[in-house]
Structures are given as C-alpha cells and as structure tokens.
PDB file of C-alpha atoms in Angstrom:
ATOM      1  CA  MET A 197     271.447 206.961 214.138  1.00  0.00           C
ATOM      2  CA  THR A 198     273.270 204.333 216.219  1.00  0.00           C
ATOM      3  CA  ALA A 199     271.520 201.294 217.663  1.00  0.00           C
ATOM      4  CA  SER A 200     271.757 202.588 221.243  1.00  0.00           C
ATOM      5  CA  ARG A 201     270.376 205.992 220.264  1.00  0.00           C
ATOM      6  CA  LEU A 202     267.567 204.349 218.318  1.00  0.00           C
ATOM      7  CA  GLU A 203     266.691 202.230 221.344  1.00  0.00           C
ATOM      8  CA  ARG A 204     266.695 205.297 223.627  1.00  0.00           C
ATOM      9  CA  THR A 205     264.356 207.043 221.197  1.00  0.00           C
ATOM     10  CA  ARG A 206     262.082 204.008 221.146  1.00  0.00           C
ATOM     11  CA  LEU A 207     262.001 203.869 224.952  1.00  0.00           C
ATOM     12  CA  ALA A 208     261.184 207.589 225.128  1.00  0.00           C
ATOM     13  CA  LEU A 209     258.309 207.101 222.667  1.00  0.00           C
ATOM     14  CA  ARG A 210     257.086 204.105 224.642  1.00  0.00           C
ATOM     15  CA  ARG A 211     257.012 206.182 227.804  1.00  0.00           C
ATOM     16  CA  LEU A 212     255.170 208.966 226.018  1.00  0.00           C
ATOM     17  CA  LEU A 213     252.639 206.811 224.180  1.00  0.00           C
ATOM     18  CA  HIS A 214     252.177 203.703 226.298  1.00  0.00           C
ATOM     19  CA  GLU A 215     252.687 204.949 229.869  1.00  0.00           C
ATOM     20  CA  PRO A 216     249.879 207.427 230.570  1.00  0.00           C
ATOM     21  CA  GLU A 217     250.831 207.630 234.257  1.00  0.00           C
ATOM     22  CA  SER A 218     254.111 209.368 233.466  1.00  0.00           C
ATOM     23  CA  ARG A 219     254.177 213.177 233.274  1.00  0.00           C
ATOM     24  CA  PRO A 220     254.981 213.273 229.519  1.00  0.00           C
ATOM     25  CA  GLY A 221     252.269 210.685 228.975  1.00  0.00           C
ATOM     26  CA  ARG A 222     249.670 212.783 230.835  1.00  0.00           C
ATOM     27  CA  ILE A 223     250.568 215.900 228.848  1.00  0.00           C
ATOM     28  CA  PHE A 224     250.423 214.014 225.564  1.00  0.00           C
ATOM     29  CA  ASP A 225     247.067 212.468 226.480  1.00  0.00           C
ATOM     30  CA  SER A 226     245.632 215.905 227.281  1.00  0.00           C
ATOM     31  CA  VAL A 227     246.743 217.294 223.920  1.00  0.00           C
ATOM     32  CA  LEU A 228     245.375 214.237 222.153  1.00  0.00           C
ATOM     33  CA  GLN A 229     241.987 214.592 223.832  1.00  0.00           C
ATOM     34  CA  VAL A 230     241.736 218.179 222.602  1.00  0.00           C
ATOM     35  CA  LEU A 231     242.608 217.078 219.052  1.00  0.00           C
ATOM     36  CA  ILE A 232     240.045 214.280 219.137  1.00  0.00           C
ATOM     37  CA  LEU A 233     237.318 216.662 220.294  1.00  0.00           C
ATOM     38  CA  LEU A 234     238.361 219.196 217.664  1.00  0.00           C
ATOM     39  CA  SER A 235     238.242 216.534 214.953  1.00  0.00           C
ATOM     40  CA  LEU A 236     234.812 215.294 216.049  1.00  0.00           C
ATOM     41  CA  THR A 237     233.488 218.848 216.225  1.00  0.00           C
ATOM     42  CA  ALA A 238     234.726 219.561 212.695  1.00  0.00           C
ATOM     43  CA  LEU A 239     233.237 216.297 211.442  1.00  0.00           C
ATOM     44  CA  THR A 240     229.895 217.148 213.030  1.00  0.00           C
ATOM     45  CA  ILE A 241     229.733 220.730 211.726  1.00  0.00           C
ATOM     46  CA  ALA A 242     230.700 219.532 208.246  1.00  0.00           C
ATOM     47  CA  SER A 243     227.431 217.589 208.112  1.00  0.00           C
ATOM     48  CA  LEU A 244     225.440 220.858 208.177  1.00  0.00           C
ATOM     49  CA  GLN A 245     223.949 222.139 204.957  1.00  0.00           C
ATOM     50  CA  GLY A 246     224.621 225.562 203.476  1.00  0.00           C
ATOM     51  CA  LEU A 247     227.994 226.258 205.095  1.00  0.00           C
ATOM     52  CA  ALA A 248     230.008 229.206 203.799  1.00  0.00           C
ATOM     53  CA  GLY A 249     232.968 228.468 201.557  1.00  0.00           C
ATOM     54  CA  TRP A 250     235.547 229.616 204.120  1.00  0.00           C
ATOM     55  CA  ALA A 251     233.943 227.362 206.750  1.00  0.00           C
ATOM     56  CA  VAL A 252     234.139 224.338 204.463  1.00  0.00           C
ATOM     57  CA  GLN A 253     237.810 225.040 203.765  1.00  0.00           C
ATOM     58  CA  LEU A 254     238.579 225.529 207.467  1.00  0.00           C
ATOM     59  CA  LEU A 255     236.869 222.271 208.402  1.00  0.00           C
ATOM     60  CA  PHE A 256     238.781 220.499 205.639  1.00  0.00           C
ATOM     61  CA  VAL A 257     242.100 221.822 206.967  1.00  0.00           C
ATOM     62  CA  ILE A 258     241.221 220.758 210.527  1.00  0.00           C
ATOM     63  CA  GLU A 259     240.327 217.281 209.290  1.00  0.00           C
ATOM     64  CA  VAL A 260     243.544 216.919 207.287  1.00  0.00           C
ATOM     65  CA  VAL A 261     245.792 218.168 210.109  1.00  0.00           C
ATOM     66  CA  THR A 262     244.177 216.134 212.893  1.00  0.00           C
ATOM     67  CA  MET A 263     244.050 212.951 210.846  1.00  0.00           C
ATOM     68  CA  GLY A 264     247.679 213.443 209.855  1.00  0.00           C
ATOM     69  CA  ILE A 265     248.607 213.691 213.554  1.00  0.00           C
ATOM     70  CA  PHE A 266     246.498 210.622 214.414  1.00  0.00           C
ATOM     71  CA  THR A 267     248.148 208.657 211.620  1.00  0.00           C
ATOM     72  CA  VAL A 268     251.651 209.525 212.775  1.00  0.00           C
ATOM     73  CA  GLU A 269     250.672 208.758 216.368  1.00  0.00           C
ATOM     74  CA  TYR A 270     249.306 205.322 215.376  1.00  0.00           C
ATOM     75  CA  LEU A 271     252.460 204.443 213.436  1.00  0.00           C
ATOM     76  CA  LEU A 272     254.637 205.570 216.363  1.00  0.00           C
ATOM     77  CA  ARG A 273     252.570 203.467 218.752  1.00  0.00           C
ATOM     78  CA  VAL A 274     253.152 200.435 216.546  1.00  0.00           C
ATOM     79  CA  ALA A 275     256.870 201.155 216.255  1.00  0.00           C
ATOM     80  CA  SER A 276     257.401 201.783 219.970  1.00  0.00           C
ATOM     81  CA  ALA A 277     255.181 199.039 221.398  1.00  0.00           C
ATOM     82  CA  PRO A 278     256.997 196.190 223.210  1.00  0.00           C
ATOM     83  CA  SER A 279     255.276 193.840 220.754  1.00  0.00           C
ATOM     84  CA  ALA A 280     253.941 195.446 217.588  1.00  0.00           C
ATOM     85  CA  HIS A 281     251.586 192.638 216.566  1.00  0.00           C
ATOM     86  CA  ARG A 282     250.118 192.381 220.069  1.00  0.00           C
ATOM     87  CA  TYR A 283     249.390 196.095 220.101  1.00  0.00           C
ATOM     88  CA  ILE A 284     247.836 195.964 216.611  1.00  0.00           C
ATOM     89  CA  LEU A 285     245.528 193.105 217.627  1.00  0.00           C
ATOM     90  CA  SER A 286     244.754 194.523 221.080  1.00  0.00           C
ATOM     91  CA  PHE A 287     241.500 196.316 221.852  1.00  0.00           C
ATOM     92  CA  TRP A 288     243.096 199.774 221.844  1.00  0.00           C
ATOM     93  CA  GLY A 289     245.141 198.913 218.771  1.00  0.00           C
ATOM     94  CA  VAL A 290     241.955 198.093 216.866  1.00  0.00           C
ATOM     95  CA  VAL A 291     240.267 201.277 218.154  1.00  0.00           C
ATOM     96  CA  ASP A 292     243.259 203.396 217.072  1.00  0.00           C
ATOM     97  CA  PHE A 293     243.263 201.733 213.642  1.00  0.00           C
ATOM     98  CA  LEU A 294     239.539 202.267 213.107  1.00  0.00           C
ATOM     99  CA  ALA A 295     239.962 205.919 214.069  1.00  0.00           C
ATOM    100  CA  VAL A 296     242.445 206.418 211.223  1.00  0.00           C
ATOM    101  CA  PHE A 297     241.714 203.876 208.494  1.00  0.00           C
ATOM    102  CA  PRO A 298     238.282 205.137 207.282  1.00  0.00           C
ATOM    103  CA  TYR A 299     239.804 208.538 206.463  1.00  0.00           C
ATOM    104  CA  TYR A 300     241.949 206.958 203.760  1.00  0.00           C
ATOM    105  CA  ILE A 301     239.073 205.128 202.089  1.00  0.00           C
ATOM    106  CA  PHE A 302     238.230 207.261 199.084  1.00  0.00           C
ATOM    107  CA  ASN A 303     234.592 206.352 199.180  1.00  0.00           C
ATOM    108  CA  GLU A 304     231.738 208.536 200.407  1.00  0.00           C
ATOM    109  CA  SER A 305     229.277 205.726 201.072  1.00  0.00           C
ATOM    110  CA  GLN A 306     227.144 205.870 204.209  1.00  0.00           C
ATOM    111  CA  TRP A 307     229.119 203.054 205.840  1.00  0.00           C
ATOM    112  CA  VAL A 308     232.446 204.820 205.345  1.00  0.00           C
ATOM    113  CA  ARG A 309     231.084 208.117 206.684  1.00  0.00           C
ATOM    114  CA  ALA A 310     229.672 206.301 209.708  1.00  0.00           C
ATOM    115  CA  LEU A 311     233.026 204.619 210.376  1.00  0.00           C
ATOM    116  CA  ARG A 312     234.706 208.007 210.669  1.00  0.00           C
ATOM    117  CA  PHE A 313     232.713 208.720 213.822  1.00  0.00           C
ATOM    118  CA  LEU A 314     234.292 205.671 215.476  1.00  0.00           C
ATOM    119  CA  ARG A 315     237.196 207.901 216.479  1.00  0.00           C
ATOM    120  CA  ILE A 316     235.037 209.025 219.403  1.00  0.00           C
ATOM    121  CA  PHE A 317     235.872 205.694 221.064  1.00  0.00           C
ATOM    122  CA  ARG A 318     239.433 206.925 221.400  1.00  0.00           C
ATOM    123  CA  LEU A 319     238.234 209.179 224.208  1.00  0.00           C
ATOM    124  CA  LEU A 320     237.617 206.045 226.261  1.00  0.00           C
ATOM    125  CA  ARG A 321     241.370 205.432 226.351  1.00  0.00           C
ATOM    126  CA  PHE A 322     241.786 208.401 228.695  1.00  0.00           C
ATOM    127  CA  ASN A 323     239.147 207.241 231.158  1.00  0.00           C
ATOM    128  CA  ARG A 324     241.101 205.554 233.945  1.00  0.00           C
ATOM    129  CA  SER A 325     237.959 203.905 235.313  1.00  0.00           C
ATOM    130  CA  LEU A 326     237.434 202.091 232.023  1.00  0.00           C
ATOM    131  CA  GLY A 327     240.040 199.557 233.072  1.00  0.00           C
ATOM    132  CA  ARG A 328     237.614 198.333 235.716  1.00  0.00           C
ATOM    133  CA  PHE A 329     234.998 197.621 233.051  1.00  0.00           C
ATOM    134  CA  ALA A 330     237.513 195.693 230.962  1.00  0.00           C
ATOM    135  CA  ALA A 331     238.563 193.695 234.014  1.00  0.00           C
ATOM    136  CA  ALA A 332     234.903 193.097 234.911  1.00  0.00           C
ATOM    137  CA  PHE A 333     234.169 191.687 231.469  1.00  0.00           C
ATOM    138  CA  ARG A 334     237.205 189.416 231.675  1.00  0.00           C
ATOM    139  CA  ALA A 335     236.288 188.218 235.177  1.00  0.00           C
ATOM    140  CA  SER A 336     232.684 187.440 234.237  1.00  0.00           C
ATOM    141  CA  LYS A 337     233.170 186.204 230.662  1.00  0.00           C
ATOM    142  CA  HIS A 338     231.824 182.705 231.431  1.00  0.00           C
ATOM    143  CA  GLU A 339     228.654 184.071 233.021  1.00  0.00           C
ATOM    144  CA  LEU A 340     228.217 186.503 230.121  1.00  0.00           C
ATOM    145  CA  ILE A 341     228.561 183.641 227.638  1.00  0.00           C
ATOM    146  CA  VAL A 342     225.796 181.763 229.489  1.00  0.00           C
ATOM    147  CA  PHE A 343     223.496 184.805 229.490  1.00  0.00           C
ATOM    148  CA  GLY A 344     224.353 185.588 225.859  1.00  0.00           C
ATOM    149  CA  THR A 345     223.523 182.040 224.778  1.00  0.00           C
ATOM    150  CA  THR A 346     220.277 182.186 226.751  1.00  0.00           C
ATOM    151  CA  ALA A 347     219.379 185.494 225.091  1.00  0.00           C
ATOM    152  CA  VAL A 348     219.951 184.053 221.604  1.00  0.00           C
ATOM    153  CA  ILE A 349     217.776 181.040 222.424  1.00  0.00           C
ATOM    154  CA  MET A 350     215.040 183.305 223.784  1.00  0.00           C
ATOM    155  CA  LEU A 351     215.195 185.463 220.646  1.00  0.00           C
ATOM    156  CA  PHE A 352     214.561 182.429 218.470  1.00  0.00           C
ATOM    157  CA  ILE A 353     211.748 181.164 220.706  1.00  0.00           C
ATOM    158  CA  ALA A 354     210.149 184.620 220.704  1.00  0.00           C
ATOM    159  CA  ALA A 355     210.389 184.971 216.919  1.00  0.00           C
ATOM    160  CA  ALA A 356     209.086 181.453 216.280  1.00  0.00           C
ATOM    161  CA  GLY A 357     206.272 181.821 218.823  1.00  0.00           C
ATOM    162  CA  ILE A 358     204.965 185.173 217.603  1.00  0.00           C
ATOM    163  CA  TYR A 359     205.144 183.888 214.028  1.00  0.00           C
ATOM    164  CA  GLN A 360     202.816 181.021 214.928  1.00  0.00           C
ATOM    165  CA  PHE A 361     200.322 183.303 216.644  1.00  0.00           C
ATOM    166  CA  GLU A 362     200.368 186.298 214.299  1.00  0.00           C
ATOM    167  CA  HIS A 363     201.409 185.306 210.772  1.00  0.00           C
ATOM    168  CA  GLU A 364     197.844 184.632 209.619  1.00  0.00           C
ATOM    169  CA  ALA A 365     196.479 187.881 211.084  1.00  0.00           C
ATOM    170  CA  GLN A 366     199.457 190.026 210.000  1.00  0.00           C
ATOM    171  CA  PRO A 367     201.320 188.348 207.128  1.00  0.00           C
ATOM    172  CA  GLU A 368     203.016 191.618 206.168  1.00  0.00           C
ATOM    173  CA  ALA A 369     204.580 192.010 209.641  1.00  0.00           C
ATOM    174  CA  PHE A 370     205.075 188.380 210.695  1.00  0.00           C
ATOM    175  CA  GLY A 371     205.419 186.646 207.341  1.00  0.00           C
ATOM    176  CA  SER A 372     208.307 184.424 208.475  1.00  0.00           C
ATOM    177  CA  ILE A 373     210.454 183.681 211.490  1.00  0.00           C
ATOM    178  CA  PRO A 374     213.354 185.856 210.210  1.00  0.00           C
ATOM    179  CA  GLU A 375     210.934 188.755 209.694  1.00  0.00           C
ATOM    180  CA  SER A 376     209.641 188.243 213.240  1.00  0.00           C
ATOM    181  CA  LEU A 377     213.134 188.625 214.696  1.00  0.00           C
ATOM    182  CA  TRP A 378     212.864 192.422 214.659  1.00  0.00           C
ATOM    183  CA  TRP A 379     209.798 192.243 216.909  1.00  0.00           C
ATOM    184  CA  ALA A 380     211.568 189.673 219.101  1.00  0.00           C
ATOM    185  CA  ILE A 381     214.611 191.910 219.578  1.00  0.00           C
ATOM    186  CA  VAL A 382     212.723 195.098 220.472  1.00  0.00           C
ATOM    187  CA  THR A 383     210.372 193.173 222.764  1.00  0.00           C
ATOM    188  CA  LEU A 384     212.966 191.029 224.551  1.00  0.00           C
ATOM    189  CA  THR A 385     215.112 194.096 225.190  1.00  0.00           C
ATOM    190  CA  THR A 386     211.982 195.914 226.460  1.00  0.00           C
ATOM    191  CA  VAL A 387     212.450 198.735 223.945  1.00  0.00           C
ATOM    192  CA  GLY A 388     209.100 198.289 222.233  1.00  0.00           C
ATOM    193  CA  TYR A 389     209.146 200.726 219.304  1.00  0.00           C
ATOM    194  CA  GLY A 390     205.506 199.986 218.561  1.00  0.00           C
ATOM    195  CA  ASP A 391     205.985 199.694 214.807  1.00  0.00           C
ATOM    196  CA  VAL A 392     205.149 195.966 214.939  1.00  0.00           C
ATOM    197  CA  TYR A 393     202.876 194.539 217.617  1.00  0.00           C
ATOM    198  CA  PRO A 394     200.490 191.587 218.070  1.00  0.00           C
ATOM    199  CA  ILE A 395     196.749 191.950 217.607  1.00  0.00           C
ATOM    200  CA  THR A 396     195.508 188.423 218.410  1.00  0.00           C
ATOM    201  CA  PRO A 397     194.681 187.459 222.015  1.00  0.00           C
ATOM    202  CA  MET A 398     197.216 184.609 222.117  1.00  0.00           C
ATOM    203  CA  GLY A 399     199.837 186.834 220.520  1.00  0.00           C
ATOM    204  CA  ARG A 400     199.351 189.450 223.242  1.00  0.00           C
ATOM    205  CA  ILE A 401     199.512 186.871 226.032  1.00  0.00           C
ATOM    206  CA  PHE A 402     202.696 185.439 224.510  1.00  0.00           C
ATOM    207  CA  THR A 403     204.135 188.957 224.243  1.00  0.00           C
ATOM    208  CA  GLY A 404     203.488 189.581 227.933  1.00  0.00           C
ATOM    209  CA  PHE A 405     205.517 186.512 228.876  1.00  0.00           C
ATOM    210  CA  ILE A 406     208.336 187.530 226.537  1.00  0.00           C
ATOM    211  CA  MET A 407     208.477 191.044 228.029  1.00  0.00           C
ATOM    212  CA  ILE A 408     208.717 189.630 231.562  1.00  0.00           C
ATOM    213  CA  ILE A 409     211.491 187.259 230.480  1.00  0.00           C
ATOM    214  CA  GLY A 410     213.223 190.177 228.734  1.00  0.00           C
ATOM    215  CA  LEU A 411     213.344 192.103 232.015  1.00  0.00           C
ATOM    216  CA  GLY A 412     215.068 189.108 233.598  1.00  0.00           C
ATOM    217  CA  VAL A 413     217.625 188.817 230.794  1.00  0.00           C
ATOM    218  CA  VAL A 414     218.540 192.514 230.984  1.00  0.00           C
ATOM    219  CA  ALA A 415     218.705 192.379 234.781  1.00  0.00           C
ATOM    220  CA  GLY A 416     220.903 189.282 234.573  1.00  0.00           C
ATOM    221  CA  PHE A 417     223.468 190.990 232.351  1.00  0.00           C
ATOM    222  CA  THR A 418     223.456 194.070 234.579  1.00  0.00           C
ATOM    223  CA  GLY A 419     223.811 192.014 237.743  1.00  0.00           C
ATOM    224  CA  VAL A 420     226.778 190.035 236.452  1.00  0.00           C
ATOM    225  CA  ILE A 421     228.705 193.178 235.463  1.00  0.00           C
ATOM    226  CA  ALA A 422     227.770 195.039 238.655  1.00  0.00           C
ATOM    227  CA  SER A 423     228.916 192.131 240.804  1.00  0.00           C
ATOM    228  CA  ALA A 424     232.223 191.862 238.927  1.00  0.00           C
ATOM    229  CA  LEU A 425     232.794 195.643 239.237  1.00  0.00           C
ATOM    230  CA  SER A 426     232.148 195.463 242.963  1.00  0.00           C
ATOM    231  CA  ARG A 427     234.672 192.647 243.413  1.00  0.00           C
ATOM    232  CA  ILE A 428     237.321 194.482 241.376  1.00  0.00           C
ATOM    233  CA  ARG A 429     236.774 197.714 243.301  1.00  0.00           C
ATOM    234  CA  ASP A 430     237.196 195.854 246.607  1.00  0.00           C
ATOM    235  CA  ASP A 431     240.381 194.206 245.339  1.00  0.00           C
ATOM    236  CA  GLN A 432     241.819 197.522 244.251  1.00  0.00           C
TER     237      GLN A 432
END
C-alpha cells in the first residue's frame, strides 16, 4: 500500500470513527450502540444461575464476537486519531480502553468482573448533550475544587466530632476517627443508611447540624453545575 493510499485510508477511518456528525459516523455509531447493548445484555444474563448449556455457549459466542469488534475498533481509533497519545489519555480514550482491557485479564476475581460492566459508559459517547456536561465541569472546575475541599474538611470534622461524642457509648461503631468516616459520609451526603447512628444527646444534636450542612454542600455542587450548564446553553 502506497503512502498516499495509506493516508487516504487513515482519513476515511478518522471520519468514520472520530467525526460522529458525518453520515458514515452516524451509521457506525448506531451499529456500535446496538453491539454495546447486546454485549451488556449477554453479560447480565450470564450472571443468572442454572442456564441451559446452549444458552451458556451462545452468550460466550456473543461475548467473544462483540469484544473482538470492540478491540479492533479501539486499535483503529488509536491508529486513525490525529494524535494517538492524546486520544489514549483523553477521557473517551480511557473509557474505550476500560471497556476492552478487563476482558483480556484471565482472572475471575470480583474486581475484574465488575470492571467488565464499565463498558456501559461507552453509551455516553453517543449522547450529544453530554458535551455540555463536560464543558460545564471545565467551566466551573475552580468552584468545584473549592466545594470539594470544603466537603473533605467537613467529612473530617464530622468524623472527629461524632467520635468524641459517641466512642464511649458505642465503641464498636465509633471506635476511631477512621471508623467514624462511614457515618460521616452517609450523613453529610444525607443518605442515612441507619446502620450506624448516634444515641447520646450531644451526638444527636451534632448530627442534626451535620445533616443541615450536608444539604448545603449537596446544593452547592448542584448549583455550580446548573449555573454552568445554563451559561453554556445560552452561549450555544
């Protein structure tokens, strides 16, 4: 294959794989979405117990074929990208890699099996509105850093405070500050599983303040992103 023909092939692949607005790109994206859904469906059904032998074999074939296609697609994306290393280190490059890599780890540990479900994030690539979220995060990254730092500080204060109030009454639940972090996380995020909770009067008063502060932290994150999305929508 001559250099000019190789370059034409590379440009055609780039248009197919990296330009979703083109007609070939839209067709390819539609096919890829179907394959991703088929792969996830097979992966989900395979987790059922007592499947017939033919069903297990069929699911295995679907997994092998779809992962083979995803692997070839990933390699072609790398080869046809304007800058291979930038694509590999980009957000979508990492998502594409994580969708393929766990399949080739010959290990059936829980972590490896869980990683295989990360391929569902590939469906986000085909959501055109997702670009607004990415732009919103970039536009508000400084505010998010401030809120994130504040949340970490509040987590430590919550864990340290509840430890002081509750560790004598409940040493098995609040035996140390690190052990109290679980309570701090579920309380500050207003989830409140109820598996660990204060029983002393001061511990309950302290928890009330933490829950109110948690509402403010969650609302702050939401407000920053909503404001950034509104600005980006107006600009577009």
